[in-house]
Amino acid sequence: MPLATHAGLPAFDLTGRLALITGSGRGIGYAIARGYALAGARVVLNGRDATRVAASAEALRGELLSHDPRRSPLEVQFSVFDVTDTAAAEEACQTLMAAHGCPDVLVNNAGIQIRGSLTEMPTEDWKRVIDVHLTGAFTVGRALARRMLPRGSGKIINICSVQSHLVRPTTAPYAAAKSGLVGLTRAMCAEWAPSGLQVNGLAPGYLDTELNASLVADPEFSGWITSRTPARRWGRVEDVVGPAIWLASSASDFVNGQVIYVDGGMTAVI
């Protein structure tokens, strides 16, 4: 029985659903892929680094089978492509759909961070961050929506951020991209909801991840984060998994165009 199935709550069961999670070789993306797999879904991991994403897929297969030996290792696949390469992303999505069918769920999670002051930020760095977070979500979302729309169903979850709403110095391209992702989420909802798709954003707060290791290790910054967050701690990638399962499940079928903040209360207080 999938771990996310509880008596009286079958709507949270993802059994039989196929989910593509971009940028899922590690961190938030991998945690969501793992959560989906344990909730019954077939998952496709994605990343640019073939070695990393293949290893992550193999690790997830092993964990899945350890929980339920009846599950097939074929329920965990991976697809290597760069979301900023439009032609490669389109081709990969077509290959995926030909082999496994159109995904029921897409999580646009691929992302990078390049910090620097606005006055010194190279245009190439600005464009790179925008391309990964925003244009990549558009490209992959468009590719799958073209198949989801005729079918009349599909879930798209765009991973936003507290910086979709709040901004810090030196993170301008990231904040601009994540703010734009909120607008893209609503635009996708406006155009695609009439055909049966649900498109929502999930906005994590500051999480203790590999990419944030230097910030977590900085006593001054870490102290500021915990004092600024009503929950008085850094978030964990596991904190994002439950809301991600909800948005992927039939329990959220009437939720559309929304951004759900998973931030320990940071955006709710002054």
Tab-separated table of C-alpha atoms in Angstrom:
chain	number	residue	atom	x	y	z
A	1	MET	CA	0.000	0.000	0.000
A	2	PRO	CA	1.438	3.447	-0.884
A	3	LEU	CA	2.704	5.254	2.205
A	4	ALA	CA	0.560	8.328	1.521
A	5	THR	CA	-2.709	6.363	1.539
A	6	HIS	CA	-4.611	6.728	4.800
A	7	ALA	CA	-8.031	5.480	5.812
A	8	GLY	CA	-10.597	7.981	4.630
A	9	LEU	CA	-8.094	9.878	2.456
A	10	PRO	CA	-7.792	7.946	-0.810
A	11	ALA	CA	-7.597	11.233	-2.722
A	12	PHE	CA	-3.949	11.594	-1.639
A	13	ASP	CA	-2.979	8.298	-3.260
A	14	LEU	CA	-0.852	8.802	-6.403
A	15	THR	CA	-0.928	5.174	-7.534
A	16	GLY	CA	-0.688	4.882	-11.303
A	17	ARG	CA	0.168	8.525	-11.917
A	18	LEU	CA	3.245	9.461	-13.907
A	19	ALA	CA	5.252	12.485	-12.732
A	20	LEU	CA	8.182	14.330	-14.296
A	21	ILE	CA	10.210	16.391	-11.827
A	22	THR	CA	12.845	18.670	-13.353
A	23	GLY	CA	16.046	19.311	-11.435
A	24	SER	CA	15.505	16.233	-9.290
A	25	GLY	CA	18.980	14.775	-8.973
A	26	ARG	CA	19.179	16.140	-5.425
A	27	GLY	CA	17.596	18.576	-2.977
A	28	ILE	CA	13.946	19.610	-3.206
A	29	GLY	CA	13.407	17.897	-6.535
A	30	TYR	CA	14.693	14.550	-5.323
A	31	ALA	CA	12.665	14.802	-2.117
A	32	ILE	CA	9.490	15.410	-4.126
A	33	ALA	CA	10.289	12.553	-6.524
A	34	ARG	CA	10.858	10.259	-3.544
A	35	GLY	CA	7.606	11.358	-1.921
A	36	TYR	CA	5.674	10.783	-5.122
A	37	ALA	CA	7.199	7.324	-5.611
A	38	LEU	CA	6.370	6.279	-2.050
A	39	ALA	CA	2.829	7.605	-2.575
A	40	GLY	CA	2.411	5.219	-5.505
A	41	ALA	CA	3.433	7.285	-8.528
A	42	ARG	CA	5.757	6.376	-11.361
A	43	VAL	CA	8.417	9.068	-11.471
A	44	VAL	CA	10.892	10.445	-13.991
A	45	LEU	CA	13.875	12.249	-12.524
A	46	ASN	CA	15.622	14.930	-14.557
A	47	GLY	CA	18.916	16.777	-14.520
A	48	ARG	CA	21.797	17.920	-16.726
A	49	ASP	CA	24.368	15.675	-15.049
A	50	ALA	CA	23.739	12.160	-16.352
A	51	THR	CA	25.896	10.493	-13.699
A	52	ARG	CA	24.189	12.283	-10.812
A	53	VAL	CA	20.620	11.767	-11.988
A	54	ALA	CA	21.252	8.101	-12.854
A	55	ALA	CA	22.685	7.493	-9.388
A	56	SER	CA	19.725	9.260	-7.782
A	57	ALA	CA	17.285	7.147	-9.778
A	58	GLU	CA	19.095	3.968	-8.758
A	59	ALA	CA	19.039	4.990	-5.088
A	60	LEU	CA	15.322	5.701	-5.281
A	61	ARG	CA	14.642	2.357	-6.944
A	62	GLY	CA	16.422	0.615	-4.111
A	63	GLU	CA	14.472	2.477	-1.441
A	64	LEU	CA	11.179	1.909	-3.227
A	65	LEU	CA	11.736	-1.835	-3.416
A	66	SER	CA	12.820	-1.964	0.212
A	67	HIS	CA	9.466	-0.463	1.189
A	68	ASP	CA	7.423	-2.670	-1.116
A	69	PRO	CA	9.083	-5.546	-3.019
A	70	ARG	CA	6.015	-5.751	-5.266
A	71	ARG	CA	6.892	-2.433	-6.887
A	72	SER	CA	8.771	-2.502	-10.184
A	73	PRO	CA	12.148	-0.742	-10.545
A	74	LEU	CA	10.809	0.472	-13.901
A	75	GLU	CA	8.559	2.823	-11.940
A	76	VAL	CA	11.602	5.075	-11.485
A	77	GLN	CA	13.102	6.433	-14.703
A	78	PHE	CA	15.284	9.413	-15.556
A	79	SER	CA	15.665	11.804	-18.463
A	80	VAL	CA	18.799	13.872	-19.014
A	81	PHE	CA	18.275	17.312	-20.534
A	82	ASP	CA	18.872	20.994	-19.838
A	83	VAL	CA	15.596	22.887	-19.434
A	84	THR	CA	17.228	25.979	-21.010
A	85	ASP	CA	17.885	24.093	-24.246
A	86	THR	CA	14.470	24.388	-25.883
A	87	ALA	CA	15.128	21.876	-28.656
A	88	ALA	CA	16.622	19.307	-26.268
A	89	ALA	CA	13.791	19.749	-23.761
A	90	GLU	CA	11.135	19.373	-26.453
A	91	GLU	CA	12.826	16.258	-27.825
A	92	ALA	CA	13.230	14.727	-24.364
A	93	CYS	CA	9.567	15.325	-23.548
A	94	GLN	CA	8.501	13.734	-26.828
A	95	THR	CA	10.734	10.717	-26.143
A	96	LEU	CA	9.351	10.413	-22.625
A	97	MET	CA	5.765	10.560	-23.829
A	98	ALA	CA	6.392	8.028	-26.575
A	99	ALA	CA	7.910	5.577	-24.092
A	100	HIS	CA	5.704	6.076	-21.046
A	101	GLY	CA	2.736	8.216	-22.062
A	102	CYS	CA	2.010	11.804	-21.143
A	103	PRO	CA	2.827	12.600	-17.504
A	104	ASP	CA	-0.093	13.302	-15.199
A	105	VAL	CA	2.088	15.620	-13.120
A	106	LEU	CA	4.887	18.030	-13.994
A	107	VAL	CA	6.969	19.689	-11.298
A	108	ASN	CA	9.060	22.562	-12.652
A	109	ASN	CA	11.833	22.573	-10.067
A	110	ALA	CA	15.083	23.117	-12.016
A	111	GLY	CA	16.953	26.108	-10.632
A	112	ILE	CA	20.255	27.804	-9.934
A	113	GLN	CA	21.430	30.743	-7.850
A	114	ILE	CA	23.982	33.351	-8.911
A	115	ARG	CA	24.476	36.080	-6.325
A	116	GLY	CA	25.860	39.544	-6.924
A	117	SER	CA	25.013	43.225	-6.839
A	118	LEU	CA	22.789	44.616	-9.578
A	119	THR	CA	25.422	47.103	-10.682
A	120	GLU	CA	28.050	44.379	-11.111
A	121	MET	CA	25.823	41.535	-12.346
A	122	PRO	CA	26.944	40.299	-15.796
A	123	THR	CA	24.058	40.196	-18.244
A	124	GLU	CA	24.945	36.590	-19.058
A	125	ASP	CA	24.451	35.583	-15.398
A	126	TRP	CA	21.125	37.420	-15.270
A	127	LYS	CA	19.905	35.645	-18.395
A	128	ARG	CA	21.100	32.252	-17.165
A	129	VAL	CA	19.082	32.449	-13.949
A	130	ILE	CA	15.973	33.702	-15.765
A	131	ASP	CA	16.333	30.981	-18.406
A	132	VAL	CA	16.619	28.136	-15.901
A	133	HIS	CA	13.816	29.156	-13.551
A	134	LEU	CA	11.339	30.907	-15.813
A	135	THR	CA	11.913	30.067	-19.469
A	136	GLY	CA	12.621	26.441	-18.589
A	137	ALA	CA	9.277	26.169	-16.783
A	138	PHE	CA	7.561	27.683	-19.813
A	139	THR	CA	9.327	25.377	-22.278
A	140	VAL	CA	8.726	22.102	-20.428
A	141	GLY	CA	5.250	23.180	-19.336
A	142	ARG	CA	4.285	24.017	-22.906
A	143	ALA	CA	5.626	20.702	-24.236
A	144	LEU	CA	3.578	18.620	-21.800
A	145	ALA	CA	0.485	20.844	-21.836
A	146	ARG	CA	0.149	20.230	-25.575
A	147	ARG	CA	-0.573	16.600	-24.658
A	148	MET	CA	-2.407	17.236	-21.383
A	149	LEU	CA	-4.934	19.640	-22.905
A	150	PRO	CA	-6.503	17.226	-25.432
A	151	ARG	CA	-6.657	14.618	-22.662
A	152	GLY	CA	-8.454	17.073	-20.376
A	153	SER	CA	-6.357	16.536	-17.263
A	154	GLY	CA	-2.970	17.325	-15.787
A	155	LYS	CA	-1.214	18.888	-12.814
A	156	ILE	CA	1.607	21.407	-13.175
A	157	ILE	CA	3.423	22.561	-10.058
A	158	ASN	CA	5.904	25.408	-10.411
A	159	ILE	CA	8.441	25.632	-7.591
A	160	CYS	CA	8.462	29.281	-6.596
A	161	SER	CA	10.102	30.745	-3.479
A	162	VAL	CA	9.654	33.129	-0.585
A	163	GLN	CA	11.638	35.384	-2.900
A	164	SER	CA	8.633	35.424	-5.195
A	165	HIS	CA	7.279	37.735	-2.471
A	166	LEU	CA	10.236	38.945	-0.404
A	167	VAL	CA	13.614	40.099	-1.711
A	168	ARG	CA	17.126	40.274	-0.295
A	169	PRO	CA	20.156	42.136	-1.682
A	170	THR	CA	22.396	40.240	-4.152
A	171	THR	CA	19.636	37.863	-5.340
A	172	ALA	CA	17.977	40.060	-7.988
A	173	PRO	CA	17.906	37.601	-10.927
A	174	TYR	CA	16.613	34.803	-8.697
A	175	ALA	CA	13.912	37.012	-7.170
A	176	ALA	CA	12.915	38.351	-10.592
A	177	ALA	CA	12.682	34.827	-12.009
A	178	LYS	CA	10.672	33.510	-9.072
A	179	SER	CA	8.333	36.522	-9.180
A	180	GLY	CA	7.882	35.909	-12.887
A	181	LEU	CA	7.116	32.261	-12.160
A	182	VAL	CA	4.113	33.366	-10.098
A	183	GLY	CA	2.840	35.312	-13.102
A	184	LEU	CA	3.476	32.356	-15.390
A	185	THR	CA	1.589	30.076	-12.994
A	186	ARG	CA	-1.451	32.345	-13.135
A	187	ALA	CA	-1.210	32.710	-16.908
A	188	MET	CA	-1.089	28.932	-17.328
A	189	CYS	CA	-4.126	28.660	-15.063
A	190	ALA	CA	-6.014	31.307	-17.046
A	191	GLU	CA	-5.389	29.535	-20.348
A	192	TRP	CA	-5.425	25.869	-19.365
A	193	ALA	CA	-7.859	25.518	-16.441
A	194	PRO	CA	-10.896	25.523	-18.773
A	195	SER	CA	-9.489	22.343	-20.336
A	196	GLY	CA	-9.090	20.531	-17.014
A	197	LEU	CA	-5.524	21.353	-15.943
A	198	GLN	CA	-4.558	22.565	-12.479
A	199	VAL	CA	-1.500	24.815	-12.320
A	200	ASN	CA	-0.210	25.978	-8.952
A	201	GLY	CA	2.952	27.259	-7.353
A	202	LEU	CA	4.721	25.867	-4.313
A	203	ALA	CA	6.970	28.390	-2.584
A	204	PRO	CA	9.487	26.993	-0.080
A	205	GLY	CA	11.157	29.183	2.491
A	206	TYR	CA	14.807	28.909	3.476
A	207	LEU	CA	15.697	25.218	3.487
A	208	ASP	CA	18.709	23.425	4.895
A	209	THR	CA	19.994	21.945	1.632
A	210	GLU	CA	23.349	21.216	0.061
A	211	LEU	CA	23.101	24.423	-1.970
A	212	ASN	CA	22.478	26.464	1.186
A	213	ALA	CA	25.157	24.753	3.281
A	214	SER	CA	27.358	27.856	3.478
A	215	LEU	CA	24.410	29.971	4.642
A	216	VAL	CA	23.360	27.419	7.250
A	217	ALA	CA	26.949	27.346	8.533
A	218	ASP	CA	27.079	31.137	8.854
A	219	PRO	CA	26.050	31.861	12.489
A	220	GLU	CA	24.973	35.437	11.759
A	221	PHE	CA	22.864	34.580	8.717
A	222	SER	CA	21.461	31.423	10.254
A	223	GLY	CA	20.510	33.339	13.376
A	224	TRP	CA	18.740	35.942	11.251
A	225	ILE	CA	16.773	33.243	9.418
A	226	THR	CA	15.625	31.492	12.579
A	227	SER	CA	14.687	34.778	14.260
A	228	ARG	CA	12.794	35.918	11.146
A	229	THR	CA	10.873	32.628	10.845
A	230	PRO	CA	8.021	32.111	13.342
A	231	ALA	CA	8.733	28.363	13.365
A	232	ARG	CA	12.237	29.296	14.636
A	233	ARG	CA	14.133	26.897	12.395
A	234	TRP	CA	15.372	26.336	8.883
A	235	GLY	CA	13.025	24.343	6.696
A	236	ARG	CA	13.834	20.828	5.531
A	237	VAL	CA	13.202	19.405	2.083
A	238	GLU	CA	10.775	16.951	3.693
A	239	ASP	CA	8.586	19.913	4.667
A	240	VAL	CA	7.803	20.494	0.991
A	241	VAL	CA	6.841	16.910	0.180
A	242	GLY	CA	3.378	16.811	1.788
A	243	PRO	CA	2.121	19.955	0.021
A	244	ALA	CA	3.641	18.674	-3.248
A	245	ILE	CA	1.730	15.387	-2.896
A	246	TRP	CA	-1.482	17.290	-2.174
A	247	LEU	CA	-1.079	19.462	-5.268
A	248	ALA	CA	-0.373	16.362	-7.392
A	249	SER	CA	-3.362	14.460	-6.055
A	250	SER	CA	-7.080	14.607	-6.746
A	251	ALA	CA	-7.499	16.232	-3.328
A	252	SER	CA	-6.516	19.567	-4.923
A	253	ASP	CA	-8.650	19.344	-8.075
A	254	PHE	CA	-10.412	22.676	-7.364
A	255	VAL	CA	-7.200	24.514	-6.425
A	256	ASN	CA	-5.896	26.510	-9.371
A	257	GLY	CA	-3.591	29.469	-9.953
A	258	GLN	CA	-2.504	29.581	-6.323
A	259	VAL	CA	0.906	29.889	-4.667
A	260	ILE	CA	1.275	27.854	-1.473
A	261	TYR	CA	4.029	29.138	0.825
A	262	VAL	CA	5.896	26.504	2.842
A	263	ASP	CA	8.075	28.856	4.859
A	264	GLY	CA	7.419	28.365	8.561
A	265	GLY	CA	5.401	31.597	8.576
A	266	MET	CA	8.097	33.925	7.223
A	267	THR	CA	5.843	35.678	4.696
A	268	ALA	CA	2.996	36.001	7.197
A	269	VAL	CA	4.661	38.301	9.737
A	270	ILE	CA	6.464	41.621	9.869
